């Protein structure tokens, strides 16, 4: 075991023994970030926020972790709140500037960055300042000149690259529904909408029914939406395109629409193809909430690609995943687009048993009582269950190194890990409940109410 792992294990144990020591826990998270272990850093920070929800420094830390993971919409949701009230810290303002820059809002990035330096000159980031093309100016004209120079350089670069075709990497997933624990209702919905039309194309054609269309999957994070999308492609041996925000968004007006069109054209040339849009709410946000016409144009382009009169999407299957369906433009839910909305809840008890069996496959175990563990993990997401298994394995490895003798995982080991893990789905349901109760036009979120036993 290297020195980094020893340090992290020691800090992990110290945090477990002193869960109310915010300074210690924050130091542990910073060490995880330095080690590029963003998933665990996010989980640790979520745990801290659950205990100390009012601490702004923890919210800022979570925003930074999201930034490191390229979860820009998540980071913005937090950082915009922190910088819009009270006296924001210089580090929060710098992070806000960097998020503005990522989204192509250079002027806003410069303004936020300058505000940060006014709060604390020590926040000066030489590399970021050079990226923006600015220096430590004293006169407003110097700021404007720097911004115009940067704008000119970037436009020249974009124009030089405009003719280069950048293709999104394609894959043929080697997993199928047998590798997905539980989710029987979701699998059934996808079979009817996507799989049957491909496997029984002749029968569907006899009824004048074409293969294609879209399904929007929503639910708390960590419940397997991305994994399910890949398994869907593997189930029908289809080409798979996984699209993130950075694959589409561009800082210049018109380029984002061009990127999106290129993705759809690439998919049409490789049918049957499943295109999976993660965090689709960032690309299809409600136009009524937008202040920038450029983003509205992108939404319009997305809608046109889905069912435009000049688009042939037969054999093209669109899967979207979101944690915030209430932010998506209602036009996306019309027939021919994401006309089927599927709730992906935390796994129920049989599904948790199945997931645990998959996670523990090919690992040394001793008569695991899966039902007993499943009974103790209500509200746990698939990602939470994976964290339980990983935590049990880490504990087992530490004991094996001390004793020099490896031993198999037992039910007791896993139950101990369960005690140390909190379900991450509760935070999502706290938000979703309000939308389901007070903004449920057409019964879109009835599944949430049924899950919460409120209907």
XYZ file of C-alpha atoms in Angstrom:
455
model
C 0.000 0.000 0.000
C 1.519 3.357 -1.045
C 1.848 6.395 1.215
C -1.158 8.153 -0.367
C -3.454 5.213 0.347
C -2.177 4.965 3.913
C -2.830 8.683 4.445
C -6.334 8.511 2.997
C -7.224 5.425 5.022
C -6.020 7.122 8.195
C -8.059 10.242 7.452
C -11.090 8.161 6.510
C -10.949 6.376 9.857
C -10.403 9.633 11.757
C -13.465 11.175 10.097
C -15.519 8.108 10.956
C -14.549 8.417 14.606
C -15.143 12.206 14.725
C -18.034 12.875 12.315
C -18.714 16.347 13.769
C -15.180 17.616 13.172
C -15.853 19.761 10.100
C -12.243 20.930 9.735
C -10.956 17.357 9.719
C -13.627 16.152 7.285
C -12.959 19.115 4.988
C -9.237 18.342 5.000
C -10.050 14.746 4.069
C -12.219 15.910 1.161
C -9.427 18.213 -0.045
C -7.010 15.302 -0.001
C -9.476 13.212 -2.007
C -9.758 16.025 -4.557
C -5.974 16.242 -4.798
C -5.931 12.484 -5.443
C -8.595 12.952 -8.180
C -11.064 10.786 -6.258
C -14.009 13.024 -7.022
C -16.751 10.444 -6.487
C -15.696 9.773 -2.899
C -15.084 13.486 -2.320
C -18.643 14.182 -3.478
C -20.051 11.466 -1.225
C -18.120 12.731 1.809
C -19.233 16.317 1.187
C -22.856 15.244 0.807
C -22.603 13.543 4.189
C -21.190 16.724 5.709
C -23.911 18.884 4.161
C -26.560 16.574 5.556
C -25.182 17.239 9.037
C -24.341 20.925 8.547
C -26.638 22.195 5.760
C -26.082 25.898 6.525
C -22.291 25.994 6.148
C -21.516 28.035 3.027
C -17.949 26.726 2.843
C -19.271 23.181 2.423
C -21.604 24.291 -0.368
C -18.679 26.027 -2.053
C -16.633 22.851 -1.702
C -19.411 20.797 -3.309
C -19.623 23.278 -6.196
C -15.864 22.924 -6.748
C -16.134 19.117 -6.790
C -18.905 19.352 -9.396
C -16.683 21.720 -11.391
C -13.841 19.187 -11.313
C -16.259 16.514 -12.579
C -17.509 18.776 -15.401
C -20.982 18.768 -13.834
C -21.281 22.421 -14.737
C -25.037 22.811 -14.295
C -24.829 21.307 -10.804
C -21.926 23.593 -9.882
C -23.718 26.676 -11.228
C -26.873 25.919 -9.255
C -24.863 26.117 -6.037
C -22.393 28.868 -6.858
C -25.012 31.262 -8.245
C -26.815 31.070 -4.901
C -23.595 31.693 -2.961
C -22.550 34.705 -5.042
C -25.974 36.351 -5.170
C -26.466 36.857 -1.429
C -24.400 38.407 1.341
C -20.660 38.867 0.877
C -19.394 36.031 -1.350
C -15.840 34.839 -0.900
C -13.196 35.503 -3.502
C -12.799 31.790 -4.188
C -16.536 31.453 -4.867
C -16.383 34.379 -7.282
C -13.375 32.901 -9.114
C -15.190 29.589 -9.461
C -18.252 31.444 -10.773
C -15.991 33.178 -13.317
C -14.574 29.853 -14.476
C -18.067 28.407 -14.888
C -19.078 31.467 -16.926
C -16.003 30.918 -19.107
C -16.884 27.269 -19.675
C -20.335 28.250 -20.885
C -18.884 30.831 -23.280
C -19.917 33.910 -21.290
C -16.514 35.593 -21.450
C -17.659 39.087 -20.458
C -19.420 37.699 -17.377
C -16.320 35.646 -16.565
C -14.127 38.742 -16.669
C -16.589 40.724 -14.521
C -16.819 38.001 -11.864
C -13.054 37.499 -11.887
C -12.435 41.223 -11.387
C -14.974 41.238 -8.538
C -13.080 38.368 -6.900
C -9.781 40.277 -7.038
C -11.456 43.320 -5.511
C -12.580 41.139 -2.604
C -9.161 39.556 -2.149
C -6.121 40.195 -4.346
C -4.640 36.896 -3.144
C -7.268 35.113 -5.264
C -5.396 36.145 -8.427
C -5.052 33.098 -10.696
C -2.305 33.761 -13.212
C -3.186 30.854 -15.514
C -6.874 31.720 -15.635
C -6.079 35.395 -16.162
C -3.845 34.464 -19.106
C -6.639 32.254 -20.484
C -8.964 35.231 -20.377
C -6.240 37.339 -21.969
C -6.179 39.913 -19.178
C -3.564 41.392 -16.877
C -3.649 43.367 -13.643
C -5.222 46.483 -15.123
C -5.949 49.773 -13.470
C -7.977 51.487 -16.189
C -11.334 50.280 -17.602
C -10.004 50.702 -21.162
C -7.285 48.159 -20.491
C -9.929 45.650 -19.363
C -11.984 46.220 -22.515
C -8.915 45.976 -24.757
C -7.911 42.698 -23.121
C -11.396 41.278 -23.551
C -11.522 42.324 -27.214
C -8.077 40.825 -27.837
C -9.161 37.536 -26.292
C -12.395 37.598 -28.305
C -10.438 38.122 -31.524
C -7.967 35.327 -30.819
C -10.711 32.856 -29.998
C -12.767 33.739 -33.057
C -9.734 33.204 -35.284
C -9.170 29.819 -33.665
C -12.807 28.771 -34.077
C -12.870 29.858 -37.704
C -9.684 27.899 -38.383
C -11.233 24.782 -36.860
C -14.703 25.214 -38.352
C -14.108 22.817 -41.228
C -12.669 20.042 -39.048
C -15.238 17.344 -38.390
C -15.064 16.135 -34.803
C -16.875 12.844 -34.331
C -18.179 11.708 -30.979
C -16.613 8.354 -29.994
C -18.963 5.443 -30.680
C -19.066 2.154 -28.818
C -20.749 -1.224 -28.811
C -21.517 -1.972 -25.142
C -20.877 -5.540 -24.007
C -23.547 -5.471 -21.279
C -27.280 -6.125 -21.506
C -30.350 -6.205 -19.274
C -29.068 -9.311 -17.491
C -26.321 -7.110 -16.026
C -28.817 -4.567 -14.669
C -30.202 -5.379 -11.245
C -33.956 -4.872 -10.829
C -35.688 -2.053 -12.757
C -38.250 -4.454 -14.218
C -40.822 -1.769 -14.997
C -38.219 0.504 -16.600
C -36.846 -2.387 -18.652
C -40.371 -3.257 -19.781
C -41.029 0.322 -20.906
C -37.774 0.391 -22.862
C -38.512 -2.999 -24.437
C -41.866 -1.798 -25.784
C -40.510 1.526 -27.012
C -37.048 0.606 -28.260
C -36.155 -3.079 -28.261
C -39.259 -4.724 -29.752
C -39.386 -2.374 -32.782
C -35.813 -3.396 -33.639
C -36.113 -7.129 -32.927
C -39.518 -7.425 -34.621
C -39.169 -4.826 -37.343
C -41.330 -6.718 -39.875
C -44.270 -6.991 -37.497
C -44.088 -3.320 -36.604
C -43.823 -2.386 -40.283
C -47.000 -4.364 -41.013
C -48.841 -1.961 -38.709
C -47.101 1.059 -40.169
C -45.105 1.542 -36.991
C -41.518 2.749 -37.378
C -38.698 2.079 -34.982
C -37.361 5.130 -33.215
C -38.429 7.730 -30.711
C -37.319 8.819 -27.305
C -37.565 8.013 -23.619
C -36.751 10.442 -20.843
C -35.519 8.767 -17.679
C -35.594 10.757 -14.453
C -34.983 10.064 -10.821
C -32.405 10.495 -8.061
C -28.722 10.275 -9.026
C -26.903 6.994 -8.734
C -29.870 4.768 -9.607
C -28.457 3.410 -12.860
C -29.826 5.606 -15.647
C -26.509 5.765 -17.529
C -25.787 2.065 -17.000
C -29.288 1.181 -18.188
C -28.793 3.206 -21.371
C -25.629 1.263 -22.212
C -27.365 -2.026 -21.418
C -30.182 -1.056 -23.807
C -27.683 -0.652 -26.627
C -26.087 -3.977 -25.744
C -29.494 -5.676 -25.683
C -30.072 -4.890 -29.382
C -26.398 -4.807 -30.486
C -26.766 -1.156 -31.484
C -24.188 1.578 -31.807
C -24.082 3.745 -28.704
C -23.297 7.450 -28.475
C -22.952 8.920 -24.981
C -23.357 12.691 -25.161
C -22.384 15.054 -22.375
C -22.840 18.794 -22.092
C -19.294 19.537 -23.244
C -19.888 17.598 -26.475
C -22.519 20.151 -27.496
C -22.040 23.512 -25.828
C -19.709 25.977 -27.501
C -18.835 29.524 -26.544
C -19.788 31.007 -29.945
C -23.348 31.508 -31.109
C -24.271 28.925 -33.718
C -21.547 26.406 -32.946
C -23.595 24.581 -30.298
C -26.403 24.039 -32.818
C -23.816 22.863 -35.355
C -22.358 20.389 -32.848
C -25.807 19.017 -32.017
C -26.691 18.596 -35.685
C -23.394 16.780 -36.262
C -24.152 14.325 -33.437
C -27.560 13.480 -34.892
C -26.124 13.099 -38.399
C -23.422 10.770 -37.071
C -26.110 8.678 -35.373
C -28.255 8.547 -38.551
C -25.280 7.186 -40.484
C -24.798 4.359 -37.969
C -28.305 2.961 -37.489
C -29.561 1.314 -35.422
C -28.085 3.749 -32.949
C -28.924 4.730 -29.405
C -28.016 8.285 -28.491
C -27.848 8.915 -24.775
C -27.992 12.496 -23.502
C -26.836 12.749 -19.904
C -28.012 15.796 -17.923
C -30.375 16.540 -20.800
C -31.944 19.355 -18.774
C -28.814 21.427 -19.489
C -29.489 21.183 -23.240
C -33.279 21.257 -23.185
C -34.030 23.734 -20.429
C -37.348 25.539 -20.415
C -37.200 28.433 -22.879
C -39.486 30.533 -20.695
C -36.744 30.585 -18.036
C -34.001 31.717 -20.405
C -32.614 35.188 -20.777
C -30.226 34.447 -23.657
C -31.592 33.961 -27.159
C -28.588 31.805 -28.085
C -29.633 29.087 -25.649
C -33.209 29.242 -26.913
C -31.864 28.641 -30.423
C -30.113 25.498 -29.150
C -33.379 24.185 -27.671
C -35.154 24.868 -30.968
C -32.395 23.009 -32.828
C -32.746 20.051 -30.471
C -36.498 19.919 -31.071
C -35.993 20.110 -34.842
C -33.480 17.243 -34.780
C -35.921 15.083 -32.816
C -38.880 15.359 -35.175
C -38.273 18.006 -37.847
C -40.139 17.573 -41.134
C -36.857 17.057 -42.989
C -35.373 14.587 -40.483
C -35.550 10.810 -40.873
C -34.951 9.308 -37.462
C -36.109 5.758 -38.151
C -33.792 3.403 -36.314
C -32.546 6.279 -34.201
C -33.348 5.834 -30.518
C -32.975 8.685 -28.082
C -32.519 8.200 -24.351
C -32.299 11.193 -22.049
C -31.413 11.191 -18.370
C -32.035 13.953 -15.884
C -32.222 14.519 -12.175
C -34.424 17.594 -12.729
C -37.230 16.907 -15.233
C -39.089 20.001 -14.021
C -36.429 22.163 -15.722
C -36.990 20.651 -19.179
C -39.000 22.527 -21.793
C -42.528 21.013 -22.044
C -42.175 20.827 -25.847
C -39.741 17.918 -25.418
C -42.580 15.755 -24.066
C -44.729 15.870 -27.195
C -45.223 12.742 -29.338
C -42.241 11.998 -31.536
C -39.787 13.479 -29.063
C -39.355 12.326 -25.450
C -42.943 11.146 -25.524
C -42.450 8.592 -22.767
C -41.227 9.690 -19.355
C -39.951 6.920 -17.107
C -39.305 7.273 -13.394
C -36.172 5.412 -12.268
C -36.596 5.014 -8.498
C -34.129 3.648 -5.977
C -34.074 -0.139 -6.234
C -36.667 -2.061 -4.223
C -35.741 -5.004 -2.037
C -35.601 -7.683 -4.801
C -33.613 -5.269 -6.964
C -31.190 -4.527 -4.121
C -30.614 -8.249 -3.688
C -29.912 -8.574 -7.408
C -27.595 -5.557 -7.439
C -25.634 -6.848 -4.447
C -25.275 -10.226 -6.132
C -23.896 -8.538 -9.251
C -21.537 -6.317 -7.242
C -20.182 -9.275 -5.254
C -19.820 -11.552 -8.263
C -16.282 -13.006 -8.524
C -15.344 -11.571 -5.120
C -14.378 -13.806 -2.173
C -17.502 -14.207 -0.006
C -18.749 -16.510 2.712
C -22.486 -17.348 2.730
C -23.770 -13.798 2.218
C -27.340 -13.271 3.467
C -28.435 -10.926 0.702
C -31.983 -10.509 1.997
C -30.736 -9.422 5.396
C -28.539 -6.743 3.820
C -31.300 -5.636 1.448
C -33.665 -5.171 4.398
C -31.187 -2.708 5.945
C -30.622 -0.658 2.783
C -34.025 0.847 2.096
C -33.767 4.068 0.014
C -30.209 3.171 -1.043
C -29.398 3.842 -4.698
C -27.316 1.461 -6.790
C -24.355 3.800 -6.290
C -24.943 3.716 -2.526
C -24.889 -0.095 -2.586
C -21.654 -0.003 -4.543
C -20.230 2.310 -1.867
C -21.264 -0.237 0.780
C -19.434 -3.037 -1.015
C -16.332 -0.898 -1.602
C -16.261 0.177 2.039
C -16.551 -3.434 3.224
C -13.729 -4.469 0.888
C -11.478 -1.630 2.103
C -12.025 -2.689 5.704
C -11.305 -6.312 4.799
C -8.107 -5.337 2.986
C -6.841 -3.389 5.994
C -7.402 -6.410 8.247
C -5.753 -8.709 5.712
C -2.655 -6.506 5.513
C -2.345 -6.394 9.297
C -2.820 -10.142 9.743
C -1.124 -11.219 6.532
C -4.069 -13.495 5.791
C -6.953 -12.580 3.443
C -10.437 -13.692 4.475
C -13.726 -13.651 2.527
C -16.406 -11.014 2.903
C -19.190 -11.906 5.311
C -22.687 -10.618 5.959
C -21.389 -8.943 9.110
C -18.769 -7.018 7.098
C -21.395 -5.687 4.749
C -23.814 -4.761 7.530
C -21.026 -2.799 9.239
C -20.443 -0.935 5.980
C -24.177 -0.232 5.717
C -24.093 1.478 9.116
C -21.382 3.816 7.835
C -23.261 4.722 4.633
C -26.236 7.040 4.322
C -28.630 6.916 1.357
C -28.021 9.836 -1.004
C -31.534 9.740 -2.476
C -33.243 11.595 0.400
C -31.994 14.996 -0.732
C -33.419 14.476 -4.212
C -36.815 13.346 -2.934
C -37.044 16.411 -0.695
C -36.960 18.574 -3.846
C -38.981 16.227 -6.042
C -41.784 16.014 -3.483
C -42.507 19.740 -3.813
C -42.717 19.538 -7.595
C -44.905 16.435 -7.432
C -47.292 18.058 -4.967
C -47.492 21.581 -6.370
C -46.408 21.459 -10.041
C -47.790 18.176 -11.320
C -49.812 19.283 -14.327
C -50.995 16.271 -16.296
C -49.843 13.830 -13.635
C -46.239 13.791 -14.889
C -44.869 13.128 -11.424
C -47.525 10.741 -10.149
C -44.866 8.032 -9.924
C -43.024 10.102 -7.326
C -46.188 10.499 -5.256
C -46.862 6.766 -5.466
C -43.300 5.974 -4.440
C -43.614 8.309 -1.448
C -47.046 6.812 -0.678
C -48.715 10.207 -1.044
C -51.222 8.988 -3.614
